[in-house]
Amino acid sequence: MLVEFKNVSKIYKEGTALESISLSVEKGEFAFVIGPSGAGKTTLLKMIYMGERPSGGEVVVGEFSSASLSRKRTALLRRQVGVVFQEFRLLKELTAFENVCLPLRAAGRREADIRKRANSVLYSVGLASKRHQFPPKLSGGEQQRVAIARAMALRPAILLADEPTGNLDPETSEQIFDLLLDINRGGTSVLVATHDLRHAEWLGKRVIKIEEGKIAEDRGPDQCIT
Amino acid sequence: MYHMNQALSGMKRAGFMSVACIIIITCSLLIFGIFLVATANLREVLKFAHGKVEIVAFLDERISQAGVDSLMTEIEAIPFIENMRYVAPETALERLKEEFGSRSHILDAMDENPLPASLEITLKPQYRLKDRVVGVAERIEKLHGVEDISYGRGWITILEKMVRVFAIVDIVVGLIVGVAAVVTVSYTVRLTVFARKEMIRLLKLVGATDLFIMAPFLIEGVIHGALSVCFSFLVLYVGYRAVAVKVSQATFMPWEMVVFFVVFGVMVAAIGSWVSVRSFLEEKSEH
Ligand SMILES: Nc1ncnc2c1ncn2[C@@H]1O[C@H](COP(=O)(O)OP(=O)(O)OP(=O)(O)O)[C@@H](O)[C@H]1O
Ligand SMILES: [Mg+2]
């Protein structure tokens, strides 16, 4: 088991974002997280990369537990967890290539390995030819590919995507979902929070539905829509 | 090496920010430096004034040469004495004539030298305090052959008050200027760090350790601080030379003050940088 939520809740001053969530994600699994706006999808993903600590319960990711996590261990955990966002979060003063190099540098890889890996991962998202462009010169879809390449640079065990197609047109979204499925076929677990019910429903993957911070439904792959 | 590169390319990218930062730090250090030089000079003035503190013992006219010799031996035996000089009546008259300058002919009217011989006594610097001087003076006054004594009692009192007031004012002004420099420098550095908060957050997200993120900023802080120290020091020194042409007694900072100034400038910039990055690193939530 790769990710496990044990009775996790997250309470902000403003209110409860997650309430007694228990779920697990296996190695190599692909799952959608859906639910209305404000349901707690983003918060759920944050719990996995430890962007926020749970107010109650425990999140376990591989060998890491939210119960005992130093700053140093948090950094190590994040090398195992790739994250992409709706708004890409690329550094616009760095080229696509340099953006992809960041996690490798942070992990202390050797310069030659960094270049090799950055090139190969950019190639695998189909952006080898545009790797020296700066993000503002790339289309939304291309920027998201760079972001995915960056998240995959360290070969994480799991890739988290928070509304990865929220800023993209349907055709580009299609390509991004294809890329995510492709990555999953390579053995990486993928967790996608999305409003895009069409994809979530028809790809025949696991769907975790969240409503008001609780799991409303957790449907396994290829189960009939009830 | 990577961190060094990172710091340099960060500064190049920050370009204008970096230059503005160095200018502002230079200015605040300059103000602090002016204060230090002023302190050094005032201290010199006070030291000079203290050097002027001396006891003059006027001798009885009827005392023989042997009497003078034994008196001098007696005085030399008193601890705290640094130096003693015998001033013959003729020498005293010469001095007086010098002081009168062009009107010295007035003194020629006298057919006899009315001035007594005297002993000029200085105490060791650390004993030139009011109570000590008064004590020694009174002791000398009682000695056989001493007619009268003079040691500028009023002057010593004023001088000591000045030294005390100066010490307090100096510390207060120093603290104000020093704290102002620390605040200005750390806020300026903070702005340059703030400009790169996206970078810091992203590095955190992709698994960079605190040290990895902070190192380039720390190096940058040291470079900013060191450059600013150099520039402000240069301006300060040129300014000092310009003043020294007119006032030859002016002094620059003594070397231990220079060391303090350099360490202060570099440390404040580096620590300011460190603290600002830390504040971003310690943000609880990723945005
Ligand atoms: N940093 C925060 N501080 C306070 N409240 C927060 C914070 N983050 C989220 N919340 C609250 O927690 C709840 C869940 O938010 P979350 O962002 O997880 O929803 P979501 O399902 O991702 O919504 P959306 O589909 O609009 O992105 C919301 O009510 C939100 O207002
Ligand atoms: Mg969200």
Coordinates of C-alpha atoms and ligand atoms in Angstrom, one line a residue:
Chain A
M1 CA 0.0 0.0 0.0
L2 CA 1.4 3.4 -1.0
V3 CA -0.8 6.0 0.5
E4 CA -3.0 5.4 3.5
F5 CA -5.4 7.9 5.2
K6 CA -6.3 6.8 8.7
N7 CA -9.3 8.6 10.0
V8 CA -7.9 11.9 8.7
S9 CA -9.6 15.3 9.4
K10 CA -8.5 18.8 8.6
I11 CA -10.0 21.7 10.4
Y12 CA -9.3 25.3 9.5
K13 CA -10.3 28.2 11.6
E14 CA -12.9 28.9 9.0
G15 CA -14.4 25.4 9.1
T16 CA -13.8 21.7 8.4
A17 CA -12.2 20.8 5.1
L18 CA -11.8 17.0 5.7
E19 CA -13.7 14.8 8.1
S20 CA -12.6 11.3 9.2
I21 CA -11.2 10.3 5.8
S22 CA -10.0 6.7 5.5
L23 CA -8.7 5.4 2.2
S24 CA -5.8 3.9 0.6
V25 CA -4.1 4.1 -2.8
E26 CA -2.1 1.1 -4.1
K27 CA 1.1 1.2 -6.0
G28 CA 0.4 1.6 -9.7
E29 CA -3.2 2.7 -9.2
F30 CA -5.0 5.4 -11.1
A31 CA -7.7 7.3 -9.3
F32 CA -9.9 10.3 -9.8
V33 CA -10.9 12.5 -6.9
I34 CA -14.1 14.3 -7.8
G35 CA -16.7 16.4 -5.9
P36 CA -18.2 19.9 -5.9
S37 CA -16.1 23.0 -5.4
G38 CA -15.1 23.4 -1.8
A39 CA -15.5 19.6 -1.1
G40 CA -11.9 19.2 0.0
K41 CA -10.2 17.7 -3.1
T42 CA -7.2 20.0 -3.0
T43 CA -6.9 19.6 0.8
L44 CA -6.9 15.8 0.3
L45 CA -4.0 16.1 -2.1
K46 CA -2.1 18.5 0.2
M47 CA -2.3 15.8 2.9
I48 CA -0.4 13.5 0.7
Y49 CA 2.5 15.8 -0.2
M50 CA 2.4 17.2 3.4
G51 CA 1.6 20.7 2.3
E52 CA -0.7 20.7 5.3
R53 CA -0.7 18.5 8.3
P54 CA -3.9 16.7 9.3
S55 CA -5.7 18.1 12.4
G56 CA -6.5 14.5 13.4
G57 CA -5.7 11.0 12.2
E58 CA -2.6 10.0 10.2
V59 CA -1.5 10.0 6.6
V60 CA 1.1 7.4 5.6
V61 CA 2.9 7.7 2.3
G62 CA 5.4 4.9 1.7
E63 CA 7.9 5.0 4.6
F64 CA 6.7 8.5 5.7
S65 CA 4.1 9.3 8.2
S66 CA 2.4 12.6 9.0
A67 CA 2.7 11.8 12.7
S68 CA 6.5 12.2 12.7
L69 CA 7.9 14.3 9.9
S70 CA 10.8 16.6 10.3
R71 CA 11.5 19.3 7.7
K72 CA 14.3 17.2 6.3
R73 CA 12.0 14.2 5.9
T74 CA 9.3 16.3 4.4
A75 CA 11.8 17.3 1.7
L76 CA 12.6 13.6 1.1
L77 CA 9.0 12.7 0.9
R78 CA 8.4 15.3 -1.8
R79 CA 11.0 13.6 -3.9
Q80 CA 8.7 10.6 -3.9
V81 CA 5.5 12.6 -4.7
G82 CA 5.2 14.6 -7.9
V83 CA 2.6 17.4 -7.9
V84 CA 1.1 19.4 -10.8
F85 CA -1.5 22.2 -10.5
Q86 CA -4.2 23.9 -12.6
E87 CA -2.0 26.9 -13.0
F88 CA 1.2 25.0 -13.8
R89 CA 3.5 26.9 -11.4
L90 CA 6.4 27.1 -13.7
L91 CA 9.1 29.7 -12.9
K92 CA 8.8 32.0 -15.9
E93 CA 12.3 33.3 -15.6
L94 CA 13.7 29.8 -16.2
T95 CA 13.5 27.8 -19.5
A96 CA 11.4 24.6 -19.6
F97 CA 14.6 22.6 -19.3
E98 CA 15.8 24.6 -16.3
N99 CA 12.4 24.1 -14.6
V100 CA 12.7 20.4 -15.1
C101 CA 16.2 20.5 -13.7
L102 CA 15.1 22.0 -10.4
P103 CA 14.0 18.9 -8.5
L104 CA 17.1 17.1 -9.8
R105 CA 19.3 19.8 -8.5
A106 CA 17.5 19.9 -5.2
A107 CA 18.0 16.2 -4.9
G108 CA 21.8 16.8 -5.3
R109 CA 22.1 14.8 -8.6
R110 CA 25.3 15.2 -10.6
E111 CA 25.2 17.8 -13.4
A112 CA 25.6 15.3 -16.2
D113 CA 22.8 13.1 -14.8
I114 CA 20.6 16.1 -14.4
R115 CA 21.0 17.1 -18.0
K116 CA 20.4 13.5 -19.2
R117 CA 17.3 13.0 -17.1
A118 CA 15.8 16.4 -17.8
N119 CA 16.2 15.8 -21.6
S120 CA 14.7 12.3 -21.5
V121 CA 11.7 13.3 -19.3
L122 CA 11.0 16.3 -21.6
Y123 CA 11.2 14.0 -24.5
S124 CA 8.7 11.6 -23.0
V125 CA 6.2 14.4 -22.6
G126 CA 6.8 15.4 -26.2
L127 CA 8.5 18.7 -25.6
A128 CA 12.1 17.9 -26.6
S129 CA 12.1 20.5 -29.3
K130 CA 10.8 23.3 -27.1
R131 CA 12.9 22.7 -24.1
H132 CA 14.8 25.9 -24.3
Q133 CA 11.7 28.1 -24.4
F134 CA 10.5 30.2 -21.5
P135 CA 7.1 29.2 -20.2
P136 CA 5.3 32.4 -21.3
K137 CA 6.1 31.4 -24.9
L138 CA 4.5 28.0 -24.5
S139 CA 0.8 27.1 -24.9
G140 CA -1.2 26.1 -21.8
G141 CA -1.0 22.4 -22.8
E142 CA 2.8 22.7 -23.3
Q143 CA 3.2 24.4 -20.0
Q144 CA 1.3 21.6 -18.3
R145 CA 3.6 19.1 -20.0
V146 CA 6.6 20.9 -18.7
A147 CA 5.0 20.9 -15.2
I148 CA 4.4 17.1 -15.5
A149 CA 7.9 16.5 -16.7
R150 CA 9.2 18.4 -13.7
A151 CA 7.0 16.4 -11.4
M152 CA 8.2 13.2 -12.9
A153 CA 11.9 14.1 -13.0
L154 CA 12.8 12.2 -9.9
R155 CA 10.6 9.2 -10.9
P156 CA 8.2 9.6 -8.0
A157 CA 6.1 6.7 -6.7
I158 CA 3.0 8.8 -7.1
L159 CA 1.9 11.8 -9.2
L160 CA -0.8 14.1 -7.8
A161 CA -2.6 16.4 -10.3
D162 CA -5.0 19.1 -9.0
E163 CA -7.3 20.1 -11.8
P164 CA -4.5 19.6 -14.3
T165 CA -6.9 20.5 -17.2
G166 CA -8.7 23.3 -15.5
N167 CA -7.1 25.9 -17.7
L168 CA -7.1 23.9 -20.9
D169 CA -9.5 23.4 -23.9
P170 CA -11.1 19.9 -24.3
E171 CA -8.7 18.7 -27.0
T172 CA -5.6 19.7 -25.0
S173 CA -7.2 18.2 -21.9
E174 CA -7.6 14.9 -23.8
Q175 CA -3.9 14.9 -24.5
I176 CA -3.0 15.6 -20.9
F177 CA -5.2 12.8 -19.7
D178 CA -3.5 10.5 -22.2
L179 CA -0.1 11.5 -20.9
L180 CA -1.2 10.9 -17.3
L181 CA -2.5 7.4 -18.3
D182 CA 0.8 6.8 -20.0
I183 CA 2.7 7.7 -16.9
N184 CA 0.5 5.4 -14.9
R185 CA 1.2 2.5 -17.3
G186 CA 4.9 3.1 -16.5
G187 CA 4.0 2.0 -12.9
T188 CA 3.5 5.4 -11.2
S189 CA 0.4 5.8 -9.1
V190 CA -1.6 8.8 -10.3
L191 CA -4.3 10.7 -8.4
V192 CA -6.2 13.3 -10.3
A193 CA -8.6 15.8 -8.7
T194 CA -10.9 17.1 -11.3
H195 CA -14.2 18.7 -12.2
D196 CA -14.0 16.9 -15.5
L197 CA -16.7 14.3 -14.8
R198 CA -16.7 13.1 -18.4
H199 CA -13.2 11.7 -18.2
A200 CA -13.6 10.5 -14.6
E201 CA -16.8 8.5 -15.6
W202 CA -15.7 7.1 -18.9
L203 CA -12.0 6.1 -18.4
G204 CA -13.1 3.2 -16.2
K205 CA -10.8 4.1 -13.4
R206 CA -11.3 4.3 -9.7
V207 CA -13.3 7.4 -8.7
I208 CA -13.3 8.8 -5.1
K209 CA -16.1 11.2 -4.7
I210 CA -15.9 13.8 -1.9
E211 CA -18.7 15.9 -0.5
E212 CA -18.3 18.3 2.3
G213 CA -15.0 16.8 3.4
K214 CA -16.3 13.2 3.6
I215 CA -16.0 10.3 1.2
A216 CA -19.4 10.1 -0.5
E217 CA -18.5 7.3 -2.8
D218 CA -15.4 5.2 -3.6
R219 CA -16.0 3.2 -6.8
G220 CA -13.4 0.7 -8.0
P221 CA -12.3 0.5 -11.6
D222 CA -14.8 -0.6 -14.2
Q223 CA -17.6 -0.7 -11.7
C224 CA -21.0 0.2 -13.2
I225 CA -22.3 3.7 -12.6
T226 CA -25.1 3.4 -10.1
Chain B
M1 CA 29.9 25.7 -6.4
Y2 CA 26.3 25.2 -7.5
H3 CA 25.1 27.5 -4.7
M4 CA 27.7 30.1 -5.7
N5 CA 26.5 30.0 -9.3
Q6 CA 22.9 30.1 -8.1
A7 CA 23.7 33.2 -5.9
L8 CA 25.4 35.0 -8.8
S9 CA 22.8 34.2 -11.4
G10 CA 20.1 35.1 -8.8
M11 CA 21.8 38.5 -8.4
K12 CA 22.1 38.9 -12.1
R13 CA 18.4 38.1 -12.6
A14 CA 17.5 40.4 -9.7
G15 CA 19.7 43.0 -11.4
F16 CA 18.1 46.3 -10.4
M17 CA 17.0 44.9 -7.1
S18 CA 20.5 43.9 -6.3
V19 CA 21.9 47.3 -7.2
A20 CA 19.2 49.1 -5.2
C21 CA 19.9 46.8 -2.3
I22 CA 23.6 47.5 -2.3
I23 CA 23.0 51.2 -2.5
I24 CA 20.6 51.2 0.4
I25 CA 22.9 49.1 2.5
T26 CA 25.8 51.3 1.6
C27 CA 23.9 54.4 2.7
S28 CA 22.9 52.9 6.1
L29 CA 26.4 51.6 6.7
L30 CA 27.8 55.1 5.7
I31 CA 25.6 56.7 8.4
F32 CA 26.8 54.2 10.9
G33 CA 30.4 54.7 9.8
I34 CA 30.1 58.5 10.2
F35 CA 29.0 57.9 13.7
L36 CA 32.0 55.6 14.3
V37 CA 34.5 58.1 12.9
A38 CA 32.9 60.9 15.0
T39 CA 33.2 58.7 18.1
A40 CA 36.8 58.0 17.3
N41 CA 37.6 61.7 16.9
L42 CA 35.7 62.8 20.1
R43 CA 37.6 60.1 22.0
E44 CA 40.9 61.6 20.7
V45 CA 39.8 65.1 21.7
L46 CA 39.0 63.9 25.2
K47 CA 42.2 62.0 25.4
F48 CA 44.1 65.1 24.4
A49 CA 42.2 67.1 27.0
H50 CA 43.1 64.6 29.6
G51 CA 46.7 64.8 28.6
K52 CA 46.6 68.5 29.6
V53 CA 45.7 67.7 33.2
E54 CA 48.7 68.5 35.3
I55 CA 49.7 69.8 38.7
V56 CA 51.9 72.8 39.0
A57 CA 53.7 73.3 42.3
F58 CA 55.1 76.8 42.8
L59 CA 58.3 76.8 44.9
D60 CA 59.3 79.0 47.8
E61 CA 61.8 81.6 46.7
R62 CA 64.1 80.9 49.6
I63 CA 64.5 77.2 48.9
S64 CA 68.1 76.1 48.1
Q65 CA 69.1 73.8 45.1
A66 CA 69.6 71.0 47.6
G67 CA 66.1 71.7 48.9
V68 CA 64.7 71.5 45.3
D69 CA 66.5 68.2 44.8
S70 CA 65.1 66.6 47.9
L71 CA 61.7 67.9 47.1
M72 CA 61.8 66.3 43.7
T73 CA 62.9 63.0 45.2
E74 CA 60.0 63.1 47.6
I75 CA 57.5 63.8 44.9
E76 CA 58.9 61.1 42.6
A77 CA 58.3 58.7 45.4
I78 CA 54.5 59.3 45.2
P79 CA 52.9 56.6 43.1
F80 CA 50.8 57.6 40.0
I81 CA 53.4 60.2 38.9
E82 CA 54.3 59.9 35.3
N83 CA 56.5 62.8 34.7
M84 CA 57.9 65.8 36.5
R85 CA 59.7 68.9 35.1
Y86 CA 61.5 71.7 36.8
V87 CA 60.7 75.1 35.4
A88 CA 63.2 77.8 36.4
P89 CA 62.0 81.4 36.9
E90 CA 63.7 82.5 33.7
T91 CA 62.0 79.8 31.7
A92 CA 58.7 80.8 33.2
L93 CA 59.3 84.4 32.1
E94 CA 60.2 83.4 28.6
R95 CA 57.0 81.5 28.3
L96 CA 55.1 84.5 29.6
K97 CA 56.8 86.7 27.0
E98 CA 55.8 84.3 24.3
E99 CA 52.2 84.4 25.4
F100 CA 52.3 88.2 25.4
G101 CA 53.7 88.2 21.9
S102 CA 54.1 91.6 20.4
R103 CA 53.2 93.3 23.7
S104 CA 56.0 91.5 25.5
H105 CA 57.8 94.8 25.9
I106 CA 55.4 95.5 28.8
L107 CA 57.3 92.8 30.7
D108 CA 60.7 94.5 30.0
A109 CA 59.7 97.3 32.3
M110 CA 60.2 95.0 35.2
D111 CA 63.7 95.1 36.6
E112 CA 63.4 91.9 38.5
N113 CA 61.8 88.5 37.5
P114 CA 58.7 88.2 39.8
L115 CA 58.0 84.6 38.8
P116 CA 58.8 81.7 41.1
A117 CA 60.3 78.5 40.1
S118 CA 57.8 75.6 39.7
L119 CA 57.5 71.9 39.2
E120 CA 55.1 70.6 36.5
I121 CA 53.8 67.2 37.4
T122 CA 51.7 64.9 35.3
L123 CA 50.0 61.7 36.6
K124 CA 49.8 58.5 34.7
P125 CA 46.8 58.6 32.3
Q126 CA 44.7 56.1 34.3
Y127 CA 45.1 58.3 37.4
R128 CA 44.1 61.6 35.9
L129 CA 40.8 61.5 37.7
K130 CA 39.5 64.3 39.8
D131 CA 39.8 62.7 43.2
R132 CA 43.2 61.3 42.6
V133 CA 44.5 64.6 41.2
V134 CA 43.1 66.5 44.2
G135 CA 44.6 64.0 46.6
V136 CA 48.1 64.2 45.1
A137 CA 47.9 68.0 44.8
E138 CA 47.0 68.3 48.5
R139 CA 49.9 66.0 49.4
I140 CA 52.4 68.0 47.4
E141 CA 51.1 71.3 48.8
K142 CA 52.0 70.1 52.4
L143 CA 55.6 69.3 51.4
H144 CA 58.4 71.6 52.6
G145 CA 59.4 74.2 50.0
V146 CA 56.1 74.3 48.2
E147 CA 54.4 77.7 48.4
D148 CA 51.3 77.2 46.3
I149 CA 49.7 74.7 44.0
S150 CA 47.5 74.9 40.9
Y151 CA 45.8 72.1 39.0
G152 CA 42.8 73.5 37.2
R153 CA 40.2 71.9 39.6
G154 CA 37.3 73.4 37.6
W155 CA 38.6 72.1 34.3
I156 CA 38.9 68.6 35.6
T157 CA 35.4 68.7 36.9
I158 CA 34.0 69.9 33.6
L159 CA 36.2 67.4 31.7
E160 CA 34.9 64.5 33.7
K161 CA 31.3 65.6 33.3
M162 CA 31.9 65.8 29.5
V163 CA 33.4 62.3 29.4
R164 CA 30.4 60.9 31.3
V165 CA 27.9 62.7 29.1
F166 CA 29.8 61.8 26.0
A167 CA 29.8 58.1 26.9
I168 CA 26.1 58.0 27.4
V169 CA 25.2 60.1 24.3
D170 CA 27.6 58.0 22.3
I171 CA 26.0 54.7 23.4
V172 CA 22.4 56.1 22.8
V173 CA 23.2 57.5 19.4
G174 CA 25.2 54.4 18.5
L175 CA 22.3 52.2 19.4
I176 CA 19.8 54.3 17.4
V177 CA 22.0 54.4 14.3
G178 CA 23.0 50.8 14.7
V179 CA 19.4 49.6 15.1
A180 CA 18.3 51.8 12.2
A181 CA 21.0 50.2 10.0
V182 CA 20.0 46.7 11.0
V183 CA 16.3 47.4 10.3
T184 CA 17.0 49.1 7.0
V185 CA 19.4 46.4 5.8
S186 CA 17.2 43.5 6.8
Y187 CA 14.1 45.1 5.2
T188 CA 16.0 45.7 2.0
V189 CA 17.4 42.2 1.9
R190 CA 13.9 41.0 2.7
L191 CA 12.5 42.7 -0.4
T192 CA 15.1 41.0 -2.6
V193 CA 14.2 37.7 -1.1
F194 CA 10.5 38.5 -1.4
A195 CA 10.9 39.0 -5.1
R196 CA 11.9 35.3 -5.3
K197 CA 9.2 33.8 -3.1
E198 CA 7.8 31.8 -6.0
M199 CA 11.2 30.2 -6.4
I200 CA 11.5 29.4 -2.7
R201 CA 8.0 27.8 -2.6
L202 CA 8.6 25.8 -5.7
L203 CA 11.9 24.5 -4.5
K204 CA 10.2 23.4 -1.3
L205 CA 7.5 21.7 -3.2
V206 CA 10.0 19.7 -5.3
G207 CA 11.9 18.4 -2.3
A208 CA 14.7 20.8 -1.7
T209 CA 16.1 20.9 1.8
D210 CA 16.2 24.1 3.9
L211 CA 19.9 24.3 3.5
F212 CA 19.8 23.9 -0.3
I213 CA 17.3 26.8 -0.5
M214 CA 19.0 29.1 1.9
A215 CA 22.6 28.7 0.8
P216 CA 22.4 30.9 -2.3
F217 CA 20.6 33.6 -0.4
L218 CA 23.2 33.5 2.4
I219 CA 26.0 33.8 -0.1
E220 CA 24.1 36.7 -1.8
G221 CA 23.7 38.4 1.6
V222 CA 27.4 38.1 2.3
I223 CA 28.2 39.5 -1.2
H224 CA 25.7 42.4 -0.8
G225 CA 27.1 43.1 2.7
A226 CA 30.7 42.9 1.6
L227 CA 30.2 45.1 -1.4
S228 CA 28.3 47.7 0.6
V229 CA 31.0 47.6 3.3
C230 CA 33.6 48.3 0.7
F231 CA 31.7 51.2 -0.9
S232 CA 30.7 52.8 2.3
F233 CA 34.2 52.4 3.6
L234 CA 35.6 54.0 0.5
V235 CA 33.2 57.0 0.7
L236 CA 34.0 57.3 4.4
Y237 CA 37.7 57.3 3.8
V238 CA 37.6 59.8 1.0
G239 CA 35.4 62.1 3.2
Y240 CA 37.9 61.7 6.0
R241 CA 40.8 62.7 3.8
A242 CA 39.0 65.7 2.6
V243 CA 38.4 66.8 6.2
A244 CA 41.9 65.9 7.3
V245 CA 43.3 68.4 4.8
K246 CA 41.7 71.2 6.8
V247 CA 41.8 69.7 10.3
S248 CA 45.1 67.9 10.6
Q249 CA 44.4 66.4 14.0
A250 CA 41.4 64.4 12.6
T251 CA 41.7 60.7 13.0
F252 CA 40.1 57.8 11.1
M253 CA 38.6 54.7 12.8
P254 CA 41.1 52.7 14.8
W255 CA 41.6 49.2 13.4
E256 CA 39.4 47.4 15.9
M257 CA 36.6 49.7 14.9
V258 CA 37.3 48.9 11.2
V259 CA 37.0 45.2 12.0
F260 CA 33.8 45.8 13.9
F261 CA 32.4 47.8 11.0
V262 CA 33.2 45.1 8.4
V263 CA 31.8 42.3 10.5
F264 CA 28.7 44.4 11.3
G265 CA 28.0 45.2 7.7
V266 CA 28.5 41.6 6.4
M267 CA 26.7 39.9 9.3
V268 CA 23.7 42.2 9.2
A269 CA 23.2 41.6 5.5
A270 CA 23.8 37.8 5.7
I271 CA 21.6 37.4 8.8
G272 CA 18.9 39.6 7.3
S273 CA 18.9 37.4 4.2
W274 CA 18.9 34.2 6.3
V275 CA 16.0 35.4 8.5
S276 CA 13.9 36.4 5.5
V277 CA 14.3 33.1 3.7
R278 CA 13.5 31.3 6.9
S279 CA 10.2 33.1 7.2
F280 CA 9.2 31.9 3.7
L281 CA 10.4 28.4 4.5
E282 CA 8.4 28.3 7.6
E283 CA 5.1 29.2 5.9
K284 CA 2.9 26.4 7.1
S285 CA 0.9 25.9 4.0
E286 CA 1.9 25.6 0.3
H287 CA -0.1 27.9 -1.8
Ligands
LIG1 N1 -5.7 27.4 3.6 C1 -7.0 27.3 3.9 N2 -7.5 28.1 5.0 C2 -8.8 28.0 5.3 N3 -9.7 27.3 4.7 C3 -9.3 26.6 3.7 C4 -8.0 26.5 3.2 N4 -7.9 25.7 2.2 C5 -9.1 25.2 2.0 N5 -10.0 25.7 2.9 C6 -11.4 25.4 3.0 O1 -11.5 24.0 3.0 C7 -12.6 23.6 2.2 C8 -12.1 22.6 1.1 O2 -11.3 23.3 0.2 P1 -10.5 22.7 -1.0 O3 -9.7 23.7 -1.6 O4 -9.9 21.4 -0.6 O5 -11.8 22.4 -2.0 P2 -11.8 21.8 -3.4 O6 -12.6 20.5 -3.4 O7 -10.4 21.7 -3.9 O8 -12.5 22.9 -4.2 P3 -12.3 23.4 -5.8 O9 -13.0 22.3 -6.6 O10 -13.0 24.7 -5.8 O11 -10.9 23.5 -6.0 C9 -13.2 24.8 1.6 O12 -14.3 25.2 2.4 C10 -12.1 25.9 1.7 O13 -12.7 27.1 2.0
MG2 MG -9.2 22.5 -5.4

